[in-house]
């Protein structure tokens, strides 16, 4: 069982706020961040750590008010050949809202 890959939709759920309050979450592949800073340009939820060169979200769980800015951050991320490393997931369905390169809602996390 230890060799089983982690299901990205399970990330962070143990300590998560109730889905009704924060129906969306960010899954961030920090190890693949290329420090382009595009996310921080378009979303107040994202900042760049100047020491590490890695982006960081203020919150991994978001509501409708923060959805559009985080979707834009996911879509402008150029990492992974423009497939991005920021994933916005609907916690109610476990579908990827952005970047959704396959167009079918499957999580495009590479691990």
PDB file of N, CA and C in Angstrom:
ATOM      1  N   UNK A   1       0.806  -1.199   0.000  1.00  0.00           N
ATOM      2  CA  UNK A   1       0.000   0.000   0.000  1.00  0.00           C
ATOM      3  C   UNK A   1       0.851   1.267   0.000  1.00  0.00           C
ATOM      4  N   UNK A   2       2.044   1.209   0.563  1.00  0.00           N
ATOM      5  CA  UNK A   2       2.891   2.394   0.639  1.00  0.00           C
ATOM      6  C   UNK A   2       3.303   2.875  -0.754  1.00  0.00           C
ATOM      7  N   UNK A   3       3.269   2.004  -1.744  1.00  0.00           N
ATOM      8  CA  UNK A   3       3.653   2.385  -3.095  1.00  0.00           C
ATOM      9  C   UNK A   3       2.506   2.994  -3.890  1.00  0.00           C
ATOM     10  N   UNK A   4       1.318   3.021  -3.303  1.00  0.00           N
ATOM     11  CA  UNK A   4       0.163   3.590  -3.990  1.00  0.00           C
ATOM     12  C   UNK A   4       0.358   5.107  -4.138  1.00  0.00           C
ATOM     13  N   UNK A   5       0.093   5.653  -5.315  1.00  0.00           N
ATOM     14  CA  UNK A   5       0.204   7.108  -5.456  1.00  0.00           C
ATOM     15  C   UNK A   5      -0.883   7.816  -4.649  1.00  0.00           C
ATOM     16  N   UNK A   6      -0.558   9.008  -4.187  1.00  0.00           N
ATOM     17  CA  UNK A   6      -1.510   9.801  -3.424  1.00  0.00           C
ATOM     18  C   UNK A   6      -2.576  10.332  -4.381  1.00  0.00           C
ATOM     19  N   UNK A   7      -3.826  10.203  -3.998  1.00  0.00           N
ATOM     20  CA  UNK A   7      -4.923  10.755  -4.793  1.00  0.00           C
ATOM     21  C   UNK A   7      -4.955  12.251  -4.523  1.00  0.00           C
ATOM     22  N   UNK A   8      -4.719  13.088  -5.543  1.00  0.00           N
ATOM     23  CA  UNK A   8      -4.680  14.532  -5.315  1.00  0.00           C
ATOM     24  C   UNK A   8      -5.953  15.091  -4.697  1.00  0.00           C
ATOM     25  N   UNK A   9      -7.075  14.456  -4.935  1.00  0.00           N
ATOM     26  CA  UNK A   9      -8.317  14.980  -4.356  1.00  0.00           C
ATOM     27  C   UNK A   9      -8.377  14.768  -2.846  1.00  0.00           C
ATOM     28  N   UNK A  10      -7.512  13.905  -2.304  1.00  0.00           N
ATOM     29  CA  UNK A  10      -7.467  13.689  -0.854  1.00  0.00           C
ATOM     30  C   UNK A  10      -6.566  14.685  -0.125  1.00  0.00           C
ATOM     31  N   UNK A  11      -5.726  15.406  -0.847  1.00  0.00           N
ATOM     32  CA  UNK A  11      -4.746  16.304  -0.239  1.00  0.00           C
ATOM     33  C   UNK A  11      -5.439  17.358   0.620  1.00  0.00           C
ATOM     34  N   UNK A  12      -5.011  17.455   1.865  1.00  0.00           N
ATOM     35  CA  UNK A  12      -5.469  18.496   2.774  1.00  0.00           C
ATOM     36  C   UNK A  12      -6.845  18.307   3.372  1.00  0.00           C
ATOM     37  N   UNK A  13      -7.549  17.272   2.997  1.00  0.00           N
ATOM     38  CA  UNK A  13      -8.935  17.130   3.439  1.00  0.00           C
ATOM     39  C   UNK A  13      -9.079  16.843   4.932  1.00  0.00           C
ATOM     40  N   UNK A  14      -8.073  16.252   5.550  1.00  0.00           N
ATOM     41  CA  UNK A  14      -8.178  15.908   6.974  1.00  0.00           C
ATOM     42  C   UNK A  14      -8.406  17.144   7.845  1.00  0.00           C
ATOM     43  N   UNK A  15      -7.733  18.247   7.514  1.00  0.00           N
ATOM     44  CA  UNK A  15      -7.847  19.475   8.312  1.00  0.00           C
ATOM     45  C   UNK A  15      -8.612  20.575   7.579  1.00  0.00           C
ATOM     46  N   UNK A  16      -9.394  20.204   6.608  1.00  0.00           N
ATOM     47  CA  UNK A  16     -10.080  21.174   5.752  1.00  0.00           C
ATOM     48  C   UNK A  16     -11.294  21.801   6.428  1.00  0.00           C
ATOM     49  N   UNK A  17     -11.613  23.024   6.013  1.00  0.00           N
ATOM     50  CA  UNK A  17     -12.866  23.627   6.477  1.00  0.00           C
ATOM     51  C   UNK A  17     -14.044  22.903   5.823  1.00  0.00           C
ATOM     52  N   UNK A  18     -15.240  23.088   6.335  1.00  0.00           N
ATOM     53  CA  UNK A  18     -16.406  22.432   5.731  1.00  0.00           C
ATOM     54  C   UNK A  18     -16.568  22.811   4.250  1.00  0.00           C
ATOM     55  N   UNK A  19     -16.960  21.843   3.445  1.00  0.00           N
ATOM     56  CA  UNK A  19     -17.131  22.071   2.008  1.00  0.00           C
ATOM     57  C   UNK A  19     -18.130  23.192   1.750  1.00  0.00           C
ATOM     58  N   UNK A  20     -19.173  23.289   2.549  1.00  0.00           N
ATOM     59  CA  UNK A  20     -20.179  24.332   2.353  1.00  0.00           C
ATOM     60  C   UNK A  20     -19.565  25.735   2.478  1.00  0.00           C
ATOM     61  N   UNK A  21     -18.538  25.883   3.324  1.00  0.00           N
ATOM     62  CA  UNK A  21     -17.892  27.183   3.508  1.00  0.00           C
ATOM     63  C   UNK A  21     -16.836  27.460   2.453  1.00  0.00           C
ATOM     64  N   UNK A  22     -16.054  26.449   2.122  1.00  0.00           N
ATOM     65  CA  UNK A  22     -14.949  26.583   1.166  1.00  0.00           C
ATOM     66  C   UNK A  22     -15.031  25.408   0.177  1.00  0.00           C
ATOM     67  N   UNK A  23     -15.865  25.547  -0.855  1.00  0.00           N
ATOM     68  CA  UNK A  23     -16.098  24.416  -1.751  1.00  0.00           C
ATOM     69  C   UNK A  23     -14.977  24.128  -2.749  1.00  0.00           C
ATOM     70  N   UNK A  24     -13.954  24.964  -2.768  1.00  0.00           N
ATOM     71  CA  UNK A  24     -12.860  24.763  -3.717  1.00  0.00           C
ATOM     72  C   UNK A  24     -11.537  24.677  -2.971  1.00  0.00           C
ATOM     73  N   UNK A  25     -10.593  23.960  -3.578  1.00  0.00           N
ATOM     74  CA  UNK A  25      -9.273  23.907  -2.971  1.00  0.00           C
ATOM     75  C   UNK A  25      -8.206  23.997  -4.047  1.00  0.00           C
ATOM     76  N   UNK A  26      -7.026  24.394  -3.585  1.00  0.00           N
ATOM     77  CA  UNK A  26      -5.857  24.498  -4.436  1.00  0.00           C
ATOM     78  C   UNK A  26      -4.975  23.279  -4.170  1.00  0.00           C
ATOM     79  N   UNK A  27      -4.592  22.589  -5.217  1.00  0.00           N
ATOM     80  CA  UNK A  27      -3.565  21.558  -5.134  1.00  0.00           C
ATOM     81  C   UNK A  27      -2.379  22.148  -5.893  1.00  0.00           C
ATOM     82  N   UNK A  28      -1.255  22.310  -5.193  1.00  0.00           N
ATOM     83  CA  UNK A  28      -0.098  23.011  -5.748  1.00  0.00           C
ATOM     84  C   UNK A  28       1.099  22.077  -5.815  1.00  0.00           C
ATOM     85  N   UNK A  29       1.624  21.891  -7.004  1.00  0.00           N
ATOM     86  CA  UNK A  29       2.822  21.074  -7.207  1.00  0.00           C
ATOM     87  C   UNK A  29       4.054  21.976  -7.036  1.00  0.00           C
ATOM     88  N   UNK A  30       4.352  22.328  -5.800  1.00  0.00           N
ATOM     89  CA  UNK A  30       5.419  23.289  -5.510  1.00  0.00           C
ATOM     90  C   UNK A  30       6.770  22.825  -6.051  1.00  0.00           C
ATOM     91  N   UNK A  31       6.997  21.534  -6.066  1.00  0.00           N
ATOM     92  CA  UNK A  31       8.283  21.019  -6.544  1.00  0.00           C
ATOM     93  C   UNK A  31       8.483  21.242  -8.040  1.00  0.00           C
ATOM     94  N   UNK A  32       7.419  21.634  -8.749  1.00  0.00           N
ATOM     95  CA  UNK A  32       7.528  21.884 -10.182  1.00  0.00           C
ATOM     96  C   UNK A  32       7.335  23.359 -10.527  1.00  0.00           C
ATOM     97  N   UNK A  33       7.246  24.209  -9.502  1.00  0.00           N
ATOM     98  CA  UNK A  33       7.112  25.656  -9.709  1.00  0.00           C
ATOM     99  C   UNK A  33       8.398  26.176 -10.351  1.00  0.00           C
ATOM    100  N   UNK A  34       8.265  27.003 -11.394  1.00  0.00           N
ATOM    101  CA  UNK A  34       9.444  27.556 -12.074  1.00  0.00           C
ATOM    102  C   UNK A  34       9.647  29.038 -11.747  1.00  0.00           C
ATOM    103  N   UNK A  35       8.931  29.543 -10.765  1.00  0.00           N
ATOM    104  CA  UNK A  35       9.111  30.900 -10.246  1.00  0.00           C
ATOM    105  C   UNK A  35       8.888  31.985 -11.288  1.00  0.00           C
ATOM    106  N   UNK A  36       7.933  31.779 -12.179  1.00  0.00           N
ATOM    107  CA  UNK A  36       7.623  32.793 -13.185  1.00  0.00           C
ATOM    108  C   UNK A  36       6.869  33.970 -12.574  1.00  0.00           C
ATOM    109  N   UNK A  37       6.140  33.730 -11.498  1.00  0.00           N
ATOM    110  CA  UNK A  37       5.439  34.795 -10.802  1.00  0.00           C
ATOM    111  C   UNK A  37       4.131  35.227 -11.436  1.00  0.00           C
ATOM    112  N   UNK A  38       3.689  34.548 -12.474  1.00  0.00           N
ATOM    113  CA  UNK A  38       2.434  34.923 -13.143  1.00  0.00           C
ATOM    114  C   UNK A  38       1.244  34.815 -12.199  1.00  0.00           C
ATOM    115  N   UNK A  39       1.246  33.810 -11.331  1.00  0.00           N
ATOM    116  CA  UNK A  39       0.138  33.626 -10.389  1.00  0.00           C
ATOM    117  C   UNK A  39      -0.003  34.825  -9.468  1.00  0.00           C
ATOM    118  N   UNK A  40       1.123  35.313  -8.958  1.00  0.00           N
ATOM    119  CA  UNK A  40       1.108  36.452  -8.033  1.00  0.00           C
ATOM    120  C   UNK A  40       0.705  37.748  -8.738  1.00  0.00           C
ATOM    121  N   UNK A  41       0.897  37.823 -10.046  1.00  0.00           N
ATOM    122  CA  UNK A  41       0.490  39.001 -10.803  1.00  0.00           C
ATOM    123  C   UNK A  41      -1.026  39.104 -10.920  1.00  0.00           C
ATOM    124  N   UNK A  42      -1.716  37.968 -10.950  1.00  0.00           N
ATOM    125  CA  UNK A  42      -3.157  37.994 -11.221  1.00  0.00           C
ATOM    126  C   UNK A  42      -4.037  37.670 -10.021  1.00  0.00           C
ATOM    127  N   UNK A  43      -3.450  37.155  -8.936  1.00  0.00           N
ATOM    128  CA  UNK A  43      -4.262  36.753  -7.785  1.00  0.00           C
ATOM    129  C   UNK A  43      -3.630  37.203  -6.479  1.00  0.00           C
ATOM    130  N   UNK A  44      -4.440  37.849  -5.650  1.00  0.00           N
ATOM    131  CA  UNK A  44      -3.962  38.275  -4.333  1.00  0.00           C
ATOM    132  C   UNK A  44      -3.726  37.079  -3.414  1.00  0.00           C
ATOM    133  N   UNK A  45      -4.242  35.915  -3.761  1.00  0.00           N
ATOM    134  CA  UNK A  45      -4.030  34.717  -2.944  1.00  0.00           C
ATOM    135  C   UNK A  45      -2.606  34.180  -3.099  1.00  0.00           C
ATOM    136  N   UNK A  46      -1.887  34.599  -4.129  1.00  0.00           N
ATOM    137  CA  UNK A  46      -0.559  34.056  -4.429  1.00  0.00           C
ATOM    138  C   UNK A  46       0.526  35.089  -4.209  1.00  0.00           C
ATOM    139  N   UNK A  47       1.615  34.666  -3.553  1.00  0.00           N
ATOM    140  CA  UNK A  47       2.789  35.505  -3.362  1.00  0.00           C
ATOM    141  C   UNK A  47       4.020  34.703  -3.750  1.00  0.00           C
ATOM    142  N   UNK A  48       5.078  35.416  -4.052  1.00  0.00           N
ATOM    143  CA  UNK A  48       6.348  34.768  -4.380  1.00  0.00           C
ATOM    144  C   UNK A  48       7.273  34.885  -3.184  1.00  0.00           C
ATOM    145  N   UNK A  49       7.861  33.772  -2.783  1.00  0.00           N
ATOM    146  CA  UNK A  49       8.861  33.780  -1.728  1.00  0.00           C
ATOM    147  C   UNK A  49      10.191  34.107  -2.391  1.00  0.00           C
ATOM    148  N   UNK A  50      10.733  35.267  -2.116  1.00  0.00           N
ATOM    149  CA  UNK A  50      11.951  35.701  -2.790  1.00  0.00           C
ATOM    150  C   UNK A  50      13.167  34.868  -2.401  1.00  0.00           C
ATOM    151  N   UNK A  51      13.138  34.256  -1.237  1.00  0.00           N
ATOM    152  CA  UNK A  51      14.255  33.415  -0.814  1.00  0.00           C
ATOM    153  C   UNK A  51      14.269  32.091  -1.563  1.00  0.00           C
ATOM    154  N   UNK A  52      13.130  31.426  -1.618  1.00  0.00           N
ATOM    155  CA  UNK A  52      13.070  30.119  -2.272  1.00  0.00           C
ATOM    156  C   UNK A  52      12.760  30.221  -3.762  1.00  0.00           C
ATOM    157  N   UNK A  53      12.153  31.346  -4.184  1.00  0.00           N
ATOM    158  CA  UNK A  53      11.748  31.484  -5.573  1.00  0.00           C
ATOM    159  C   UNK A  53      10.484  30.714  -5.905  1.00  0.00           C
ATOM    160  N   UNK A  54       9.801  30.236  -4.887  1.00  0.00           N
ATOM    161  CA  UNK A  54       8.602  29.430  -5.077  1.00  0.00           C
ATOM    162  C   UNK A  54       7.370  30.246  -4.708  1.00  0.00           C
ATOM    163  N   UNK A  55       6.318  30.050  -5.476  1.00  0.00           N
ATOM    164  CA  UNK A  55       5.044  30.700  -5.170  1.00  0.00           C
ATOM    165  C   UNK A  55       4.412  30.021  -3.960  1.00  0.00           C
ATOM    166  N   UNK A  56       3.472  30.731  -3.347  1.00  0.00           N
ATOM    167  CA  UNK A  56       2.768  30.167  -2.203  1.00  0.00           C
ATOM    168  C   UNK A  56       1.398  30.804  -2.090  1.00  0.00           C
ATOM    169  N   UNK A  57       0.353  29.968  -1.922  1.00  0.00           N
ATOM    170  CA  UNK A  57      -0.973  30.542  -1.733  1.00  0.00           C
ATOM    171  C   UNK A  57      -1.176  30.952  -0.273  1.00  0.00           C
ATOM    172  N   UNK A  58      -1.934  32.013  -0.076  1.00  0.00           N
ATOM    173  CA  UNK A  58      -2.308  32.416   1.276  1.00  0.00           C
ATOM    174  C   UNK A  58      -3.260  31.388   1.867  1.00  0.00           C
ATOM    175  N   UNK A  59      -4.142  30.857   1.019  1.00  0.00           N
ATOM    176  CA  UNK A  59      -5.111  29.866   1.453  1.00  0.00           C
ATOM    177  C   UNK A  59      -5.232  28.765   0.410  1.00  0.00           C
ATOM    178  N   UNK A  60      -5.297  27.536   0.878  1.00  0.00           N
ATOM    179  CA  UNK A  60      -5.497  26.393  -0.014  1.00  0.00           C
ATOM    180  C   UNK A  60      -6.972  26.075  -0.211  1.00  0.00           C
ATOM    181  N   UNK A  61      -7.827  26.657   0.624  1.00  0.00           N
ATOM    182  CA  UNK A  61      -9.271  26.425   0.532  1.00  0.00           C
ATOM    183  C   UNK A  61      -9.947  27.762   0.281  1.00  0.00           C
ATOM    184  N   UNK A  62     -10.778  27.825  -0.757  1.00  0.00           N
ATOM    185  CA  UNK A  62     -11.363  29.091  -1.178  1.00  0.00           C
ATOM    186  C   UNK A  62     -12.865  28.957  -1.411  1.00  0.00           C
ATOM    187  N   UNK A  63     -13.519  30.132  -1.458  1.00  0.00           N
ATOM    188  CA  UNK A  63     -14.954  30.163  -1.729  1.00  0.00           C
ATOM    189  C   UNK A  63     -15.192  30.827  -3.082  1.00  0.00           C
ATOM    190  N   UNK A  64     -16.443  31.072  -3.397  1.00  0.00           N
ATOM    191  CA  UNK A  64     -16.820  31.672  -4.688  1.00  0.00           C
ATOM    192  C   UNK A  64     -16.144  33.022  -4.914  1.00  0.00           C
ATOM    193  N   UNK A  65     -15.977  33.818  -3.852  1.00  0.00           N
ATOM    194  CA  UNK A  65     -15.383  35.148  -3.990  1.00  0.00           C
ATOM    195  C   UNK A  65     -13.950  35.085  -4.510  1.00  0.00           C
ATOM    196  N   UNK A  66     -13.224  34.031  -4.177  1.00  0.00           N
ATOM    197  CA  UNK A  66     -11.826  33.899  -4.569  1.00  0.00           C
ATOM    198  C   UNK A  66     -11.619  32.974  -5.766  1.00  0.00           C
ATOM    199  N   UNK A  67     -12.681  32.399  -6.264  1.00  0.00           N
ATOM    200  CA  UNK A  67     -12.558  31.395  -7.322  1.00  0.00           C
ATOM    201  C   UNK A  67     -11.957  31.957  -8.607  1.00  0.00           C
ATOM    202  N   UNK A  68     -12.498  33.040  -9.142  1.00  0.00           N
ATOM    203  CA  UNK A  68     -12.043  33.549 -10.433  1.00  0.00           C
ATOM    204  C   UNK A  68     -10.556  33.894 -10.447  1.00  0.00           C
ATOM    205  N   UNK A  69     -10.074  34.559  -9.402  1.00  0.00           N
ATOM    206  CA  UNK A  69      -8.661  34.945  -9.358  1.00  0.00           C
ATOM    207  C   UNK A  69      -7.752  33.721  -9.292  1.00  0.00           C
ATOM    208  N   UNK A  70      -8.165  32.685  -8.573  1.00  0.00           N
ATOM    209  CA  UNK A  70      -7.345  31.482  -8.477  1.00  0.00           C
ATOM    210  C   UNK A  70      -7.413  30.646  -9.758  1.00  0.00           C
ATOM    211  N   UNK A  71      -8.553  30.649 -10.430  1.00  0.00           N
ATOM    212  CA  UNK A  71      -8.654  29.994 -11.742  1.00  0.00           C
ATOM    213  C   UNK A  71      -7.704  30.691 -12.715  1.00  0.00           C
ATOM    214  N   UNK A  72      -7.684  32.018 -12.686  1.00  0.00           N
ATOM    215  CA  UNK A  72      -6.774  32.756 -13.563  1.00  0.00           C
ATOM    216  C   UNK A  72      -5.317  32.436 -13.229  1.00  0.00           C
ATOM    217  N   UNK A  73      -4.987  32.355 -11.939  1.00  0.00           N
ATOM    218  CA  UNK A  73      -3.617  32.003 -11.532  1.00  0.00           C
ATOM    219  C   UNK A  73      -3.237  30.631 -12.083  1.00  0.00           C
ATOM    220  N   UNK A  74      -4.148  29.680 -12.010  1.00  0.00           N
ATOM    221  CA  UNK A  74      -3.880  28.331 -12.535  1.00  0.00           C
ATOM    222  C   UNK A  74      -3.702  28.353 -14.045  1.00  0.00           C
ATOM    223  N   UNK A  75      -4.497  29.160 -14.718  1.00  0.00           N
ATOM    224  CA  UNK A  75      -4.455  29.179 -16.181  1.00  0.00           C
ATOM    225  C   UNK A  75      -3.251  29.931 -16.752  1.00  0.00           C
ATOM    226  N   UNK A  76      -2.708  30.910 -16.011  1.00  0.00           N
ATOM    227  CA  UNK A  76      -1.560  31.656 -16.540  1.00  0.00           C
ATOM    228  C   UNK A  76      -0.223  31.016 -16.166  1.00  0.00           C
ATOM    229  N   UNK A  77      -0.224  30.022 -15.299  1.00  0.00           N
ATOM    230  CA  UNK A  77       1.024  29.377 -14.879  1.00  0.00           C
ATOM    231  C   UNK A  77       1.674  28.669 -16.077  1.00  0.00           C
ATOM    232  N   UNK A  78       2.926  29.026 -16.407  1.00  0.00           N
ATOM    233  CA  UNK A  78       3.582  28.422 -17.563  1.00  0.00           C
ATOM    234  C   UNK A  78       4.336  27.122 -17.267  1.00  0.00           C
ATOM    235  N   UNK A  79       4.372  26.698 -16.026  1.00  0.00           N
ATOM    236  CA  UNK A  79       5.114  25.479 -15.682  1.00  0.00           C
ATOM    237  C   UNK A  79       4.510  24.260 -16.372  1.00  0.00           C
ATOM    238  N   UNK A  80       5.267  23.199 -16.430  1.00  0.00           N
ATOM    239  CA  UNK A  80       4.857  21.952 -17.086  1.00  0.00           C
ATOM    240  C   UNK A  80       4.386  22.217 -18.520  1.00  0.00           C
ATOM    241  N   UNK A  81       5.169  23.008 -19.238  1.00  0.00           N
ATOM    242  CA  UNK A  81       4.856  23.318 -20.637  1.00  0.00           C
ATOM    243  C   UNK A  81       3.461  23.899 -20.777  1.00  0.00           C
ATOM    244  N   UNK A  82       3.168  24.889 -19.950  1.00  0.00           N
ATOM    245  CA  UNK A  82       1.904  25.617 -19.939  1.00  0.00           C
ATOM    246  C   UNK A  82       0.713  24.809 -19.444  1.00  0.00           C
ATOM    247  N   UNK A  83       0.949  23.661 -18.820  1.00  0.00           N
ATOM    248  CA  UNK A  83      -0.143  22.908 -18.202  1.00  0.00           C
ATOM    249  C   UNK A  83      -0.330  23.348 -16.756  1.00  0.00           C
ATOM    250  N   UNK A  84       0.647  24.067 -16.208  1.00  0.00           N
ATOM    251  CA  UNK A  84       0.525  24.628 -14.878  1.00  0.00           C
ATOM    252  C   UNK A  84       0.735  23.655 -13.740  1.00  0.00           C
ATOM    253  N   UNK A  85       1.036  24.216 -12.580  1.00  0.00           N
ATOM    254  CA  UNK A  85       1.236  23.424 -11.367  1.00  0.00           C
ATOM    255  C   UNK A  85       0.274  23.836 -10.259  1.00  0.00           C
ATOM    256  N   UNK A  86      -0.620  24.772 -10.576  1.00  0.00           N
ATOM    257  CA  UNK A  86      -1.677  25.198  -9.669  1.00  0.00           C
ATOM    258  C   UNK A  86      -2.962  24.572 -10.178  1.00  0.00           C
ATOM    259  N   UNK A  87      -3.625  23.837  -9.314  1.00  0.00           N
ATOM    260  CA  UNK A  87      -4.855  23.156  -9.720  1.00  0.00           C
ATOM    261  C   UNK A  87      -5.984  23.596  -8.802  1.00  0.00           C
ATOM    262  N   UNK A  88      -7.069  24.069  -9.395  1.00  0.00           N
ATOM    263  CA  UNK A  88      -8.255  24.463  -8.634  1.00  0.00           C
ATOM    264  C   UNK A  88      -9.252  23.313  -8.760  1.00  0.00           C
ATOM    265  N   UNK A  89      -9.641  22.762  -7.615  1.00  0.00           N
ATOM    266  CA  UNK A  89     -10.475  21.570  -7.571  1.00  0.00           C
ATOM    267  C   UNK A  89     -11.801  21.880  -6.875  1.00  0.00           C
ATOM    268  N   UNK A  90     -12.877  21.420  -7.464  1.00  0.00           N
ATOM    269  CA  UNK A  90     -14.189  21.515  -6.830  1.00  0.00           C
ATOM    270  C   UNK A  90     -14.274  20.355  -5.839  1.00  0.00           C
ATOM    271  N   UNK A  91     -14.296  20.663  -4.568  1.00  0.00           N
ATOM    272  CA  UNK A  91     -14.294  19.627  -3.525  1.00  0.00           C
ATOM    273  C   UNK A  91     -15.568  18.791  -3.542  1.00  0.00           C
ATOM    274  N   UNK A  92     -16.646  19.322  -4.088  1.00  0.00           N
ATOM    275  CA  UNK A  92     -17.910  18.583  -4.112  1.00  0.00           C
ATOM    276  C   UNK A  92     -17.880  17.441  -5.121  1.00  0.00           C
ATOM    277  N   UNK A  93     -17.091  17.604  -6.178  1.00  0.00           N
ATOM    278  CA  UNK A  93     -17.064  16.599  -7.251  1.00  0.00           C
ATOM    279  C   UNK A  93     -15.679  16.014  -7.490  1.00  0.00           C
ATOM    280  N   UNK A  94     -14.645  16.596  -6.863  1.00  0.00           N
ATOM    281  CA  UNK A  94     -13.238  16.244  -7.095  1.00  0.00           C
ATOM    282  C   UNK A  94     -12.805  16.501  -8.533  1.00  0.00           C
ATOM    283  N   UNK A  95     -13.509  17.376  -9.234  1.00  0.00           N
ATOM    284  CA  UNK A  95     -13.139  17.721 -10.600  1.00  0.00           C
ATOM    285  C   UNK A  95     -12.218  18.932 -10.621  1.00  0.00           C
ATOM    286  N   UNK A  96     -11.269  18.905 -11.552  1.00  0.00           N
ATOM    287  CA  UNK A  96     -10.376  20.034 -11.738  1.00  0.00           C
ATOM    288  C   UNK A  96     -11.098  21.093 -12.566  1.00  0.00           C
ATOM    289  N   UNK A  97     -11.160  22.295 -12.020  1.00  0.00           N
ATOM    290  CA  UNK A  97     -11.757  23.419 -12.731  1.00  0.00           C
ATOM    291  C   UNK A  97     -10.708  24.085 -13.617  1.00  0.00           C
ATOM    292  N   UNK A  98      -9.508  24.211 -13.091  1.00  0.00           N
ATOM    293  CA  UNK A  98      -8.417  24.825 -13.839  1.00  0.00           C
ATOM    294  C   UNK A  98      -7.105  24.200 -13.384  1.00  0.00           C
ATOM    295  N   UNK A  99      -6.157  23.996 -14.287  1.00  0.00           N
ATOM    296  CA  UNK A  99      -6.183  24.381 -15.675  1.00  0.00           C
ATOM    297  C   UNK A  99      -6.968  23.436 -16.591  1.00  0.00           C
ATOM    298  N   UNK A 100      -7.235  22.223 -16.201  1.00  0.00           N
ATOM    299  CA  UNK A 100      -8.027  21.253 -16.959  1.00  0.00           C
ATOM    300  C   UNK A 100      -7.577  21.103 -18.419  1.00  0.00           C
ATOM    301  N   UNK A 101      -6.302  20.745 -18.635  1.00  0.00           N
ATOM    302  CA  UNK A 101      -5.794  20.642 -20.006  1.00  0.00           C
ATOM    303  C   UNK A 101      -6.490  19.564 -20.851  1.00  0.00           C
ATOM    304  N   UNK A 102      -7.041  18.558 -20.208  1.00  0.00           N
ATOM    305  CA  UNK A 102      -7.727  17.501 -20.960  1.00  0.00           C
ATOM    306  C   UNK A 102      -9.180  17.874 -21.263  1.00  0.00           C
ATOM    307  N   UNK A 103      -9.697  18.886 -20.576  1.00  0.00           N
ATOM    308  CA  UNK A 103     -11.052  19.333 -20.814  1.00  0.00           C
ATOM    309  C   UNK A 103     -12.130  18.412 -20.272  1.00  0.00           C
ATOM    310  N   UNK A 104     -11.729  17.498 -19.369  1.00  0.00           N
ATOM    311  CA  UNK A 104     -12.714  16.546 -18.847  1.00  0.00           C
ATOM    312  C   UNK A 104     -12.810  16.551 -17.325  1.00  0.00           C
ATOM    313  N   UNK A 105     -12.139  17.499 -16.668  1.00  0.00           N
ATOM    314  CA  UNK A 105     -12.223  17.606 -15.217  1.00  0.00           C
ATOM    315  C   UNK A 105     -11.316  16.683 -14.444  1.00  0.00           C
ATOM    316  N   UNK A 106     -10.521  15.856 -15.146  1.00  0.00           N
ATOM    317  CA  UNK A 106      -9.589  14.977 -14.418  1.00  0.00           C
ATOM    318  C   UNK A 106      -8.413  15.810 -13.900  1.00  0.00           C
ATOM    319  N   UNK A 107      -7.902  15.422 -12.741  1.00  0.00           N
ATOM    320  CA  UNK A 107      -6.793  16.159 -12.131  1.00  0.00           C
ATOM    321  C   UNK A 107      -5.530  15.953 -12.947  1.00  0.00           C
ATOM    322  N   UNK A 108      -4.891  17.071 -13.301  1.00  0.00           N
ATOM    323  CA  UNK A 108      -3.683  17.020 -14.129  1.00  0.00           C
ATOM    324  C   UNK A 108      -2.424  17.124 -13.288  1.00  0.00           C
ATOM    325  N   UNK A 109      -2.464  16.565 -12.102  1.00  0.00           N
ATOM    326  CA  UNK A 109      -1.319  16.546 -11.194  1.00  0.00           C
ATOM    327  C   UNK A 109      -0.397  15.396 -11.635  1.00  0.00           C
ATOM    328  N   UNK A 110       0.901  15.683 -11.707  1.00  0.00           N
ATOM    329  CA  UNK A 110       1.881  14.676 -12.131  1.00  0.00           C
ATOM    330  C   UNK A 110       2.716  14.195 -10.954  1.00  0.00           C
ATOM    331  N   UNK A 111       2.293  13.143 -10.302  1.00  0.00           N
ATOM    332  CA  UNK A 111       3.125  12.471  -9.300  1.00  0.00           C
ATOM    333  C   UNK A 111       2.711  11.053  -9.164  1.00  0.00           C
TER     334      UNK A 111
END
